[in-house]
mmCIF file of C-alpha atoms in Angstrom:
data_model
loop_
_atom_site.group_PDB
_atom_site.id
_atom_site.type_symbol
_atom_site.label_atom_id
_atom_site.label_comp_id
_atom_site.label_asym_id
_atom_site.label_seq_id
_atom_site.Cartn_x
_atom_site.Cartn_y
_atom_site.Cartn_z
ATOM 1 C CA MET R 8 0.000 0.000 0.000
ATOM 2 C CA ALA R 9 1.202 3.504 -0.774
ATOM 3 C CA ASP R 10 0.238 4.768 2.742
ATOM 4 C CA ASP R 11 3.231 3.075 4.359
ATOM 5 C CA GLN R 12 5.450 3.253 1.259
ATOM 6 C CA PRO R 13 5.376 6.945 0.263
ATOM 7 C CA TRP R 14 8.204 6.415 -2.239
ATOM 8 C CA LYS R 15 5.647 4.684 -4.470
ATOM 9 C CA ILE R 16 3.995 8.028 -5.205
ATOM 10 C CA PRO R 17 6.632 10.407 -6.575
ATOM 11 C CA PRO R 18 5.777 14.050 -7.200
ATOM 12 C CA ILE R 19 4.402 15.332 -10.485
ATOM 13 C CA VAL R 20 7.579 16.260 -12.375
ATOM 14 C CA GLN R 21 6.059 19.394 -13.914
ATOM 15 C CA GLU R 22 5.457 20.762 -10.408
ATOM 16 C CA LEU R 23 8.838 19.575 -9.159
ATOM 17 C CA ALA R 24 10.765 21.111 -12.057
ATOM 18 C CA ALA R 25 9.323 24.547 -11.362
ATOM 19 C CA GLY R 26 11.079 24.761 -8.002
ATOM 20 C CA VAL R 27 14.449 22.985 -8.179
ATOM 21 C CA GLN R 28 17.913 24.055 -9.324
ATOM 22 C CA GLU R 29 19.079 20.471 -9.841
ATOM 23 C CA PRO R 30 17.280 17.146 -10.234
ATOM 24 C CA PRO R 31 16.648 15.294 -6.961
ATOM 25 C CA SER R 32 18.729 12.152 -6.408
ATOM 26 C CA ARG R 33 15.827 9.810 -7.290
ATOM 27 C CA TYR R 34 16.022 11.044 -10.907
ATOM 28 C CA VAL R 35 19.798 10.982 -11.317
ATOM 29 C CA VAL R 36 21.081 8.199 -13.584
ATOM 30 C CA GLY R 37 24.246 6.283 -12.746
ATOM 31 C CA GLU R 38 27.300 7.891 -14.317
ATOM 32 C CA GLN R 39 27.940 5.008 -16.717
ATOM 33 C CA ASP R 40 24.390 5.214 -18.107
ATOM 34 C CA ARG R 41 23.952 8.976 -18.407
ATOM 35 C CA PRO R 42 22.779 10.387 -21.732
ATOM 36 C CA ALA R 43 25.412 12.193 -23.787
ATOM 37 C CA VAL R 44 24.736 15.870 -24.419
ATOM 38 C CA ALA R 45 25.390 15.221 -28.121
ATOM 39 C CA ALA R 46 24.509 11.869 -29.674
ATOM 40 C CA ALA R 47 26.745 10.149 -32.221
ATOM 41 C CA ALA R 48 26.772 11.109 -35.892
ATOM 42 C CA MET R 49 24.361 9.051 -37.988
ATOM 43 C CA PRO R 50 25.993 6.218 -39.984
ATOM 44 C CA GLU R 51 23.190 6.681 -42.522
ATOM 45 C CA PRO R 52 19.970 8.692 -42.331
ATOM 46 C CA ILE R 53 16.756 7.243 -40.944
ATOM 47 C CA PRO R 54 14.625 6.733 -44.075
ATOM 48 C CA ILE R 55 11.664 8.983 -44.801
ATOM 49 C CA VAL R 56 8.858 6.878 -46.299
ATOM 50 C CA ASP R 57 5.951 8.406 -48.209
ATOM 51 C CA LEU R 58 2.970 6.245 -47.264
ATOM 52 C CA SER R 59 0.886 7.625 -50.133
ATOM 53 C CA ARG R 60 3.374 6.177 -52.611
ATOM 54 C CA LEU R 61 3.246 2.671 -51.121
ATOM 55 C CA SER R 62 -0.107 2.130 -52.843
ATOM 56 C CA ALA R 63 0.728 4.028 -56.041
ATOM 57 C CA ILE R 64 1.313 1.622 -58.936
ATOM 58 C CA ASP R 65 4.271 3.535 -60.355
ATOM 59 C CA ASP R 66 6.011 4.278 -57.045
ATOM 60 C CA ALA R 67 5.190 1.325 -54.783
ATOM 61 C CA ASP R 68 8.335 -0.709 -55.468
ATOM 62 C CA ASP R 69 10.717 2.175 -54.790
ATOM 63 C CA GLU R 70 8.927 3.185 -51.615
ATOM 64 C CA ALA R 71 8.679 -0.434 -50.431
ATOM 65 C CA ALA R 72 12.457 -0.756 -50.896
ATOM 66 C CA LYS R 73 12.881 2.302 -48.640
ATOM 67 C CA LEU R 74 10.568 0.766 -46.069
ATOM 68 C CA LEU R 75 12.478 -2.524 -46.157
ATOM 69 C CA SER R 76 15.783 -0.724 -45.649
ATOM 70 C CA ALA R 77 14.310 1.240 -42.747
ATOM 71 C CA LEU R 78 12.955 -1.830 -40.971
ATOM 72 C CA GLN R 79 16.093 -3.910 -41.508
ATOM 73 C CA ASN R 80 18.553 -1.208 -40.440
ATOM 74 C CA TRP R 81 16.652 0.863 -37.884
ATOM 75 C CA GLY R 82 13.379 -0.863 -36.993
ATOM 76 C CA LEU R 83 11.692 2.476 -37.606
ATOM 77 C CA PHE R 84 11.122 5.212 -40.174
ATOM 78 C CA LEU R 85 9.745 8.726 -40.534
ATOM 79 C CA ALA R 86 6.363 8.676 -42.276
ATOM 80 C CA VAL R 87 5.153 11.432 -44.587
ATOM 81 C CA GLY R 88 2.223 11.311 -47.000
ATOM 82 C CA HIS R 89 0.098 10.021 -44.121
ATOM 83 C CA GLY R 90 -2.957 12.115 -44.949
ATOM 84 C CA MET R 91 -2.962 14.399 -41.908
ATOM 85 C CA ASP R 92 -2.350 18.039 -42.730
ATOM 86 C CA PRO R 93 -0.053 20.243 -40.617
ATOM 87 C CA GLY R 94 -2.997 22.170 -39.189
ATOM 88 C CA PHE R 95 -4.589 19.036 -37.764
ATOM 89 C CA LEU R 96 -1.303 17.748 -36.318
ATOM 90 C CA ALA R 97 -0.797 21.166 -34.705
ATOM 91 C CA LYS R 98 -4.289 20.877 -33.223
ATOM 92 C CA MET R 99 -3.441 17.461 -31.737
ATOM 93 C CA MET R 100 -0.242 18.830 -30.233
ATOM 94 C CA GLY R 101 -2.136 21.888 -29.067
ATOM 95 C CA VAL R 102 -4.698 19.949 -27.012
ATOM 96 C CA THR R 103 -1.894 17.778 -25.639
ATOM 97 C CA ARG R 104 -0.014 20.839 -24.399
ATOM 98 C CA GLY R 105 -3.308 22.346 -23.294
ATOM 99 C CA PHE R 106 -3.971 19.394 -20.995
ATOM 100 C CA PHE R 107 -0.542 19.521 -19.351
ATOM 101 C CA ASN R 108 -0.884 23.298 -18.904
ATOM 102 C CA LEU R 109 -4.079 22.886 -16.862
ATOM 103 C CA PRO R 110 -3.951 23.524 -13.092
ATOM 104 C CA LEU R 111 -2.777 20.471 -11.165
ATOM 105 C CA ASP R 112 -6.142 20.035 -9.429
ATOM 106 C CA GLU R 113 -7.850 19.746 -12.811
ATOM 107 C CA LYS R 114 -5.347 17.174 -14.127
ATOM 108 C CA GLN R 115 -5.593 15.138 -10.916
ATOM 109 C CA LYS R 116 -9.240 14.413 -11.733
ATOM 110 C CA TYR R 117 -7.785 11.848 -14.170
ATOM 111 C CA SER R 118 -5.142 10.467 -11.823
ATOM 112 C CA ASN R 119 -3.688 7.002 -12.366
ATOM 113 C CA LEU R 120 -3.817 6.469 -8.608
ATOM 114 C CA ALA R 121 -7.141 4.857 -7.757
ATOM 115 C CA ASN R 122 -8.333 6.188 -4.383
ATOM 116 C CA GLY R 123 -5.171 8.272 -4.340
ATOM 117 C CA LYS R 124 -2.879 5.322 -3.690
ATOM 118 C CA GLU R 125 -3.374 2.255 -5.930
ATOM 119 C CA PHE R 126 -1.460 2.470 -9.221
ATOM 120 C CA ARG R 127 -3.169 1.709 -12.530
ATOM 121 C CA ASN R 128 -1.693 2.130 -15.998
ATOM 122 C CA GLU R 129 -4.465 4.353 -17.289
ATOM 123 C CA GLY R 130 -4.702 7.959 -16.262
ATOM 124 C CA TYR R 131 -2.491 10.945 -15.460
ATOM 125 C CA GLY R 132 0.657 10.854 -13.367
ATOM 126 C CA ASN R 133 3.919 8.922 -13.318
ATOM 127 C CA ASP R 134 4.928 5.432 -14.343
ATOM 128 C CA MET R 135 4.815 2.570 -11.846
ATOM 129 C CA VAL R 136 7.357 2.619 -9.015
ATOM 130 C CA LEU R 137 8.308 -0.810 -7.673
ATOM 131 C CA SER R 138 11.307 -0.097 -5.479
ATOM 132 C CA GLU R 139 12.688 2.718 -3.347
ATOM 133 C CA ASP R 140 15.944 2.808 -5.322
ATOM 134 C CA GLN R 141 14.270 2.874 -8.764
ATOM 135 C CA VAL R 142 15.607 5.714 -10.932
ATOM 136 C CA LEU R 143 12.651 7.877 -11.930
ATOM 137 C CA ASP R 144 12.055 9.506 -15.316
ATOM 138 C CA TRP R 145 11.790 13.262 -15.868
ATOM 139 C CA CYS R 146 8.346 12.885 -17.381
ATOM 140 C CA ASP R 147 4.628 13.093 -16.631
ATOM 141 C CA ARG R 148 2.170 11.185 -18.760
ATOM 142 C CA LEU R 149 -1.483 10.644 -19.559
ATOM 143 C CA TYR R 150 -2.192 7.059 -20.616
ATOM 144 C CA LEU R 151 -5.514 6.126 -22.239
ATOM 145 C CA ILE R 152 -7.065 3.183 -24.066
ATOM 146 C CA VAL R 153 -8.521 4.674 -27.263
ATOM 147 C CA GLU R 154 -9.676 1.491 -29.071
ATOM 148 C CA PRO R 155 -11.904 -0.518 -29.014
ATOM 149 C CA GLU R 156 -14.897 1.447 -27.782
ATOM 150 C CA SER R 157 -15.812 -1.321 -25.318
ATOM 151 C CA ARG R 158 -12.533 -0.855 -23.399
ATOM 152 C CA ILE R 159 -12.471 2.942 -23.229
ATOM 153 C CA VAL R 160 -12.807 4.429 -19.736
ATOM 154 C CA ARG R 161 -14.532 7.694 -20.596
ATOM 155 C CA SER R 162 -14.135 9.091 -17.078
ATOM 156 C CA LEU R 163 -10.379 9.281 -17.702
ATOM 157 C CA TRP R 164 -10.708 11.257 -20.953
ATOM 158 C CA PRO R 165 -10.097 14.920 -20.070
ATOM 159 C CA ALA R 166 -12.965 17.377 -20.402
ATOM 160 C CA GLN R 167 -10.404 20.165 -20.805
ATOM 161 C CA PRO R 168 -9.251 21.546 -23.175
ATOM 162 C CA PRO R 169 -12.784 21.443 -24.650
ATOM 163 C CA ALA R 170 -11.617 20.048 -28.020
ATOM 164 C CA PHE R 171 -9.446 17.311 -26.484
ATOM 165 C CA CYS R 172 -11.811 14.358 -26.917
ATOM 166 C CA ASP R 173 -13.003 15.264 -30.421
ATOM 167 C CA VAL R 174 -9.479 15.822 -31.715
ATOM 168 C CA LEU R 175 -8.244 12.603 -30.108
ATOM 169 C CA ARG R 176 -11.094 10.586 -31.637
ATOM 170 C CA GLU R 177 -10.277 11.896 -35.110
ATOM 171 C CA TYR R 178 -6.551 11.389 -34.623
ATOM 172 C CA THR R 179 -7.169 7.814 -33.448
ATOM 173 C CA ALA R 180 -9.187 7.018 -36.588
ATOM 174 C CA ARG R 181 -6.523 8.531 -38.852
ATOM 175 C CA CYS R 182 -3.706 6.665 -37.114
ATOM 176 C CA ARG R 183 -5.647 3.419 -37.462
ATOM 177 C CA GLU R 184 -5.539 3.918 -41.242
ATOM 178 C CA ILE R 185 -1.785 4.508 -41.084
ATOM 179 C CA ALA R 186 -1.291 1.375 -38.995
ATOM 180 C CA GLY R 187 -3.240 -0.636 -41.561
ATOM 181 C CA VAL R 188 -1.096 0.599 -44.461
ATOM 182 C CA VAL R 189 2.143 -0.082 -42.599
ATOM 183 C CA LEU R 190 1.128 -3.533 -41.370
ATOM 184 C CA ALA R 191 -0.055 -4.601 -44.833
ATOM 185 C CA ASN R 192 3.317 -3.628 -46.272
ATOM 186 C CA VAL R 193 5.266 -5.240 -43.433
ATOM 187 C CA ALA R 194 3.455 -8.493 -44.211
ATOM 188 C CA LYS R 195 4.293 -8.236 -47.917
ATOM 189 C CA LEU R 196 7.955 -7.551 -47.175
ATOM 190 C CA LEU R 197 8.043 -10.730 -45.091
ATOM 191 C CA GLY R 198 6.501 -12.740 -47.935
ATOM 192 C CA LEU R 199 3.199 -13.124 -46.098
ATOM 193 C CA GLN R 200 -0.346 -12.425 -47.230
ATOM 194 C CA GLU R 201 -1.088 -8.717 -47.072
ATOM 195 C CA GLY R 202 -3.766 -9.124 -44.415
ATOM 196 C CA ARG R 203 -1.727 -11.341 -42.078
ATOM 197 C CA PHE R 204 -1.072 -8.678 -39.426
ATOM 198 C CA VAL R 205 -4.051 -6.430 -40.146
ATOM 199 C CA GLY R 206 -6.359 -9.384 -39.504
ATOM 200 C CA MET R 207 -4.776 -9.951 -36.095
ATOM 201 C CA MET R 208 -5.593 -6.380 -35.136
ATOM 202 C CA ASP R 209 -9.275 -7.152 -35.703
ATOM 203 C CA GLU R 210 -9.295 -10.345 -33.622
ATOM 204 C CA GLY R 211 -10.861 -10.436 -30.155
ATOM 205 C CA VAL R 212 -10.108 -7.280 -28.205
ATOM 206 C CA ALA R 213 -6.980 -5.892 -29.835
ATOM 207 C CA MET R 214 -6.309 -2.535 -28.213
ATOM 208 C CA THR R 215 -4.768 0.818 -29.064
ATOM 209 C CA HIS R 216 -3.183 2.728 -26.203
ATOM 210 C CA ALA R 217 -2.336 6.434 -26.345
ATOM 211 C CA ARG R 218 0.465 7.791 -24.198
ATOM 212 C CA PHE R 219 0.759 11.593 -23.947
ATOM 213 C CA ASN R 220 4.195 12.573 -22.620
ATOM 214 C CA TYR R 221 5.271 15.841 -21.044
ATOM 215 C CA TYR R 222 8.992 16.444 -20.493
ATOM 216 C CA PRO R 223 9.593 19.579 -18.391
ATOM 217 C CA ARG R 224 12.752 21.615 -18.727
ATOM 218 C CA CYS R 225 15.547 20.068 -16.689
ATOM 219 C CA PRO R 226 18.407 22.101 -15.171
ATOM 220 C CA GLU R 227 20.859 19.220 -15.755
ATOM 221 C CA PRO R 228 19.655 17.209 -18.764
ATOM 222 C CA ASP R 229 22.844 15.138 -18.929
ATOM 223 C CA ARG R 230 22.037 13.542 -15.542
ATOM 224 C CA VAL R 231 18.483 12.295 -16.118
ATOM 225 C CA PHE R 232 16.335 10.441 -18.626
ATOM 226 C CA GLY R 233 13.086 11.844 -19.910
ATOM 227 C CA LEU R 234 12.170 8.206 -20.464
ATOM 228 C CA LYS R 235 14.644 5.419 -19.767
ATOM 229 C CA PRO R 236 15.853 3.096 -22.577
ATOM 230 C CA HIS R 237 13.194 0.615 -23.654
ATOM 231 C CA SER R 238 11.532 -1.081 -26.595
ATOM 232 C CA ASP R 239 7.763 -1.206 -27.113
ATOM 233 C CA ALA R 240 5.530 -4.183 -26.342
ATOM 234 C CA SER R 241 3.414 -3.360 -29.383
ATOM 235 C CA VAL R 242 2.952 -4.659 -32.899
ATOM 236 C CA ILE R 243 3.786 -1.171 -34.138
ATOM 237 C CA THR R 244 3.909 2.278 -32.565
ATOM 238 C CA VAL R 245 3.046 5.596 -34.239
ATOM 239 C CA VAL R 246 4.551 8.683 -32.579
ATOM 240 C CA LEU R 247 3.740 12.355 -33.018
ATOM 241 C CA ILE R 248 6.913 14.226 -32.078
ATOM 242 C CA ASP R 249 7.385 17.852 -31.110
ATOM 243 C CA ASP R 250 8.514 19.670 -34.262
ATOM 244 C CA VAL R 251 10.451 22.294 -32.330
ATOM 245 C CA VAL R 252 12.478 20.475 -29.675
ATOM 246 C CA GLY R 253 14.239 17.188 -30.378
ATOM 247 C CA GLY R 254 14.716 14.639 -27.637
ATOM 248 C CA LEU R 255 14.235 11.117 -28.964
ATOM 249 C CA GLN R 256 17.276 8.875 -29.355
ATOM 250 C CA VAL R 257 17.514 5.392 -30.848
ATOM 251 C CA GLN R 258 19.975 2.512 -31.162
ATOM 252 C CA LYS R 259 20.386 0.504 -34.352
ATOM 253 C CA PRO R 260 18.833 -2.911 -33.584
ATOM 254 C CA ASN R 261 21.543 -4.931 -35.323
ATOM 255 C CA ASP R 262 24.475 -3.131 -33.705
ATOM 256 C CA ASP R 263 25.800 -4.282 -30.360
ATOM 257 C CA ASP R 264 27.968 -1.242 -29.675
ATOM 258 C CA GLY R 265 25.301 0.612 -27.672
ATOM 259 C CA VAL R 266 25.606 3.857 -29.650
ATOM 260 C CA TRP R 267 22.706 6.306 -29.445
ATOM 261 C CA TYR R 268 21.580 8.500 -32.351
ATOM 262 C CA ASN R 269 19.238 11.492 -32.384
ATOM 263 C CA VAL R 270 16.028 11.013 -34.354
ATOM 264 C CA PRO R 271 15.949 14.067 -36.644
ATOM 265 C CA ILE R 272 13.123 16.584 -36.631
ATOM 266 C CA VAL R 273 11.158 16.360 -39.887
ATOM 267 C CA PRO R 274 8.196 18.778 -39.738
ATOM 268 C CA ASN R 275 4.803 17.029 -39.884
ATOM 269 C CA ALA R 276 6.350 13.542 -40.104
ATOM 270 C CA LEU R 277 5.244 10.723 -37.820
ATOM 271 C CA LEU R 278 7.734 8.264 -36.375
ATOM 272 C CA VAL R 279 6.696 4.636 -36.893
ATOM 273 C CA ASN R 280 8.578 1.786 -35.205
ATOM 274 C CA VAL R 281 8.024 -1.941 -35.008
ATOM 275 C CA GLY R 282 7.467 -3.319 -31.524
ATOM 276 C CA ASP R 283 8.578 -6.443 -29.709
ATOM 277 C CA VAL R 284 5.519 -8.380 -30.920
ATOM 278 C CA THR R 285 6.537 -7.872 -34.558
ATOM 279 C CA GLU R 286 10.102 -8.908 -33.757
ATOM 280 C CA ILE R 287 8.802 -12.116 -32.178
ATOM 281 C CA MET R 288 6.298 -12.899 -34.950
ATOM 282 C CA SER R 289 8.844 -12.152 -37.688
ATOM 283 C CA ASN R 290 11.279 -14.489 -35.924
ATOM 284 C CA GLY R 291 13.770 -11.643 -35.670
ATOM 285 C CA LEU R 292 13.710 -10.595 -39.335
ATOM 286 C CA PHE R 293 12.506 -7.151 -38.248
ATOM 287 C CA ARG R 294 13.928 -5.959 -34.920
ATOM 288 C CA SER R 295 12.290 -3.733 -32.334
ATOM 289 C CA PRO R 296 14.588 -0.754 -31.654
ATOM 290 C CA MET R 297 15.713 0.408 -28.239
ATOM 291 C CA HIS R 298 14.937 4.089 -27.760
ATOM 292 C CA ARG R 299 14.911 6.691 -25.010
ATOM 293 C CA ALA R 300 13.855 10.288 -24.389
ATOM 294 C CA VAL R 301 16.289 12.941 -23.209
ATOM 295 C CA THR R 302 15.481 16.309 -21.689
ATOM 296 C CA ASN R 303 16.372 19.893 -22.455
ATOM 297 C CA ALA R 304 17.546 22.763 -20.251
ATOM 298 C CA GLU R 305 15.863 25.431 -22.357
ATOM 299 C CA SER R 306 12.516 24.017 -23.459
ATOM 300 C CA ASP R 307 9.849 21.572 -22.392
ATOM 301 C CA ARG R 308 8.563 19.018 -24.877
ATOM 302 C CA VAL R 309 5.470 16.900 -25.553
ATOM 303 C CA SER R 310 4.851 13.808 -27.645
ATOM 304 C CA LEU R 311 2.030 11.346 -28.310
ATOM 305 C CA ALA R 312 2.625 7.638 -28.892
ATOM 306 C CA MET R 313 -0.072 5.265 -30.198
ATOM 307 C CA PHE R 314 0.647 1.621 -29.320
ATOM 308 C CA TYR R 315 -1.102 -1.099 -31.343
ATOM 309 C CA THR R 316 -1.396 -4.313 -29.328
ATOM 310 C CA LEU R 317 -3.122 -7.654 -29.817
ATOM 311 C CA ASP R 318 -5.893 -9.230 -27.748
ATOM 312 C CA THR R 319 -4.625 -9.765 -24.206
ATOM 313 C CA GLU R 320 -5.141 -13.552 -24.489
ATOM 314 C CA LYS R 321 -3.512 -13.779 -27.923
ATOM 315 C CA GLU R 322 -0.545 -16.138 -28.078
ATOM 316 C CA ILE R 323 2.565 -14.460 -29.463
ATOM 317 C CA GLU R 324 5.212 -16.581 -31.147
ATOM 318 C CA PRO R 325 7.159 -16.735 -34.428
ATOM 319 C CA LEU R 326 4.824 -17.245 -37.368
ATOM 320 C CA PRO R 327 5.208 -20.783 -38.763
ATOM 321 C CA GLU R 328 5.809 -19.426 -42.285
ATOM 322 C CA LEU R 329 8.978 -17.727 -40.986
ATOM 323 C CA VAL R 330 10.487 -20.728 -39.207
ATOM 324 C CA ASP R 331 12.480 -23.432 -40.974
ATOM 325 C CA ASP R 332 15.704 -25.416 -40.691
ATOM 326 C CA LYS R 333 17.770 -22.494 -41.938
ATOM 327 C CA ARG R 334 16.085 -20.043 -39.574
ATOM 328 C CA PRO R 335 15.013 -21.922 -36.463
ATOM 329 C CA ARG R 336 12.614 -20.535 -33.890
ATOM 330 C CA ARG R 337 14.283 -17.700 -31.957
ATOM 331 C CA TYR R 338 11.575 -16.766 -29.423
ATOM 332 C CA ARG R 339 9.441 -18.657 -26.933
ATOM 333 C CA LYS R 340 5.648 -18.485 -26.889
ATOM 334 C CA THR R 341 3.957 -15.951 -24.613
ATOM 335 C CA THR R 342 0.673 -14.037 -24.490
ATOM 336 C CA THR R 343 0.009 -10.308 -24.800
ATOM 337 C CA LYS R 344 -1.132 -10.115 -21.178
ATOM 338 C CA ASP R 345 1.886 -11.967 -19.785
ATOM 339 C CA TYR R 346 4.324 -10.051 -21.940
ATOM 340 C CA LEU R 347 2.899 -6.666 -20.930
ATOM 341 C CA ALA R 348 3.183 -7.627 -17.255
ATOM 342 C CA VAL R 349 6.843 -8.541 -17.729
ATOM 343 C CA LEU R 350 7.520 -5.392 -19.725
ATOM 344 C CA PHE R 351 6.091 -2.984 -17.149
ATOM 345 C CA GLU R 352 8.048 -4.683 -14.379
ATOM 346 C CA ARG R 353 11.357 -4.863 -16.241
ATOM 347 C CA PHE R 354 10.974 -1.312 -17.565
ATOM 348 C CA THR R 355 11.138 0.024 -14.004
ATOM 349 C CA ARG R 356 14.576 -1.630 -13.653
ATOM 350 C CA GLY R 357 15.851 -0.483 -17.032
ATOM 351 C CA GLU R 358 15.790 -4.049 -18.378
ATOM 352 C CA ARG R 359 14.351 -5.398 -21.623
ATOM 353 C CA ALA R 360 11.340 -7.727 -21.607
ATOM 354 C CA LEU R 361 12.326 -9.242 -24.968
ATOM 355 C CA ASP R 362 15.301 -10.942 -23.305
ATOM 356 C CA THR R 363 12.899 -13.153 -21.319
ATOM 357 C CA VAL R 364 11.520 -14.841 -24.458
ATOM 358 C CA LYS R 365 14.654 -15.085 -26.590
ATOM 359 C CA ILE R 366 15.988 -18.560 -27.281
ATOM 360 C CA ASP R 367 19.761 -18.925 -27.106
ATOM 361 C CA LEU R 368 20.537 -20.806 -30.304
ATOM 362 C CA ASN R 369 24.068 -21.447 -29.085
ATOM 363 C CA ASP R 370 22.801 -23.308 -26.048
ATOM 364 C CA ASP R 371 22.507 -26.730 -27.681
#
């Protein structure tokens, strides 16, 4: 219970940041893990993929080749031609900022602490705290289920700003279209039927989660994480990034040198990355990238991530079409529910959930 373990309820970072000259010790990362002020130079650019050209007869092959390169080398890409105009994206970012700029009492109406003490994933606040020595992130978040309708908790959808719910509903529908285009093309690139992944998203109670992030200014950004290194427990993730302030860093999935690279700012582009579920189902042909958020001494930052997950009871394992003698099974079977539980727990320790289902092919 949080009553006798007050460390389980850390302060709202936005409020904390307004009154400190240096980050409190609970947020300070060990020296060996601290984010570099300047990330490494890119070995090659993260591809920009025009989604509108993926379905154009004359351009599809060229754009699909770009997508393949992106997924093989980075596990992610920057999406343009997605059908959302700059004005609408600005509106989505505007209501996101508008929510975090509300008075604290108003935001606390949507708290992720049930009865003020029991943590739940959905709602406004911080991520789960499991131990007193856990390093905390310099971030507040609002976490909502946005699909399907039957799983939405309307009482957690903010009434302010007034346009928040309407804009989010439209954005959710538009992102669903993007997810469908990307998943259809991922299937084709793997030699599968176009509807292989899209069909899974329609089975049972597949869910879409929206995570709104707020990263306050930090007086010492080289000592904290906005969000600690992690990969996503999704099939794919679609991220709306602040066009003004950078802060997302990524590792190349196939490199073991641990180098971090800044994701460039491309106005009105969406970042799309494959998640752990796609890595498992593709038997490692497409890898889920490790990424992290860093902070800034001069500016705050917001972002919005849409996570596409399967039915909680869905079994996740390499697809049989992608397993053979030359490429044996590389991941153990799990379920969405079990994997999410492992991910949330390991995330708090800065560990990767994917490691718990990998099969060591050298251990024969």
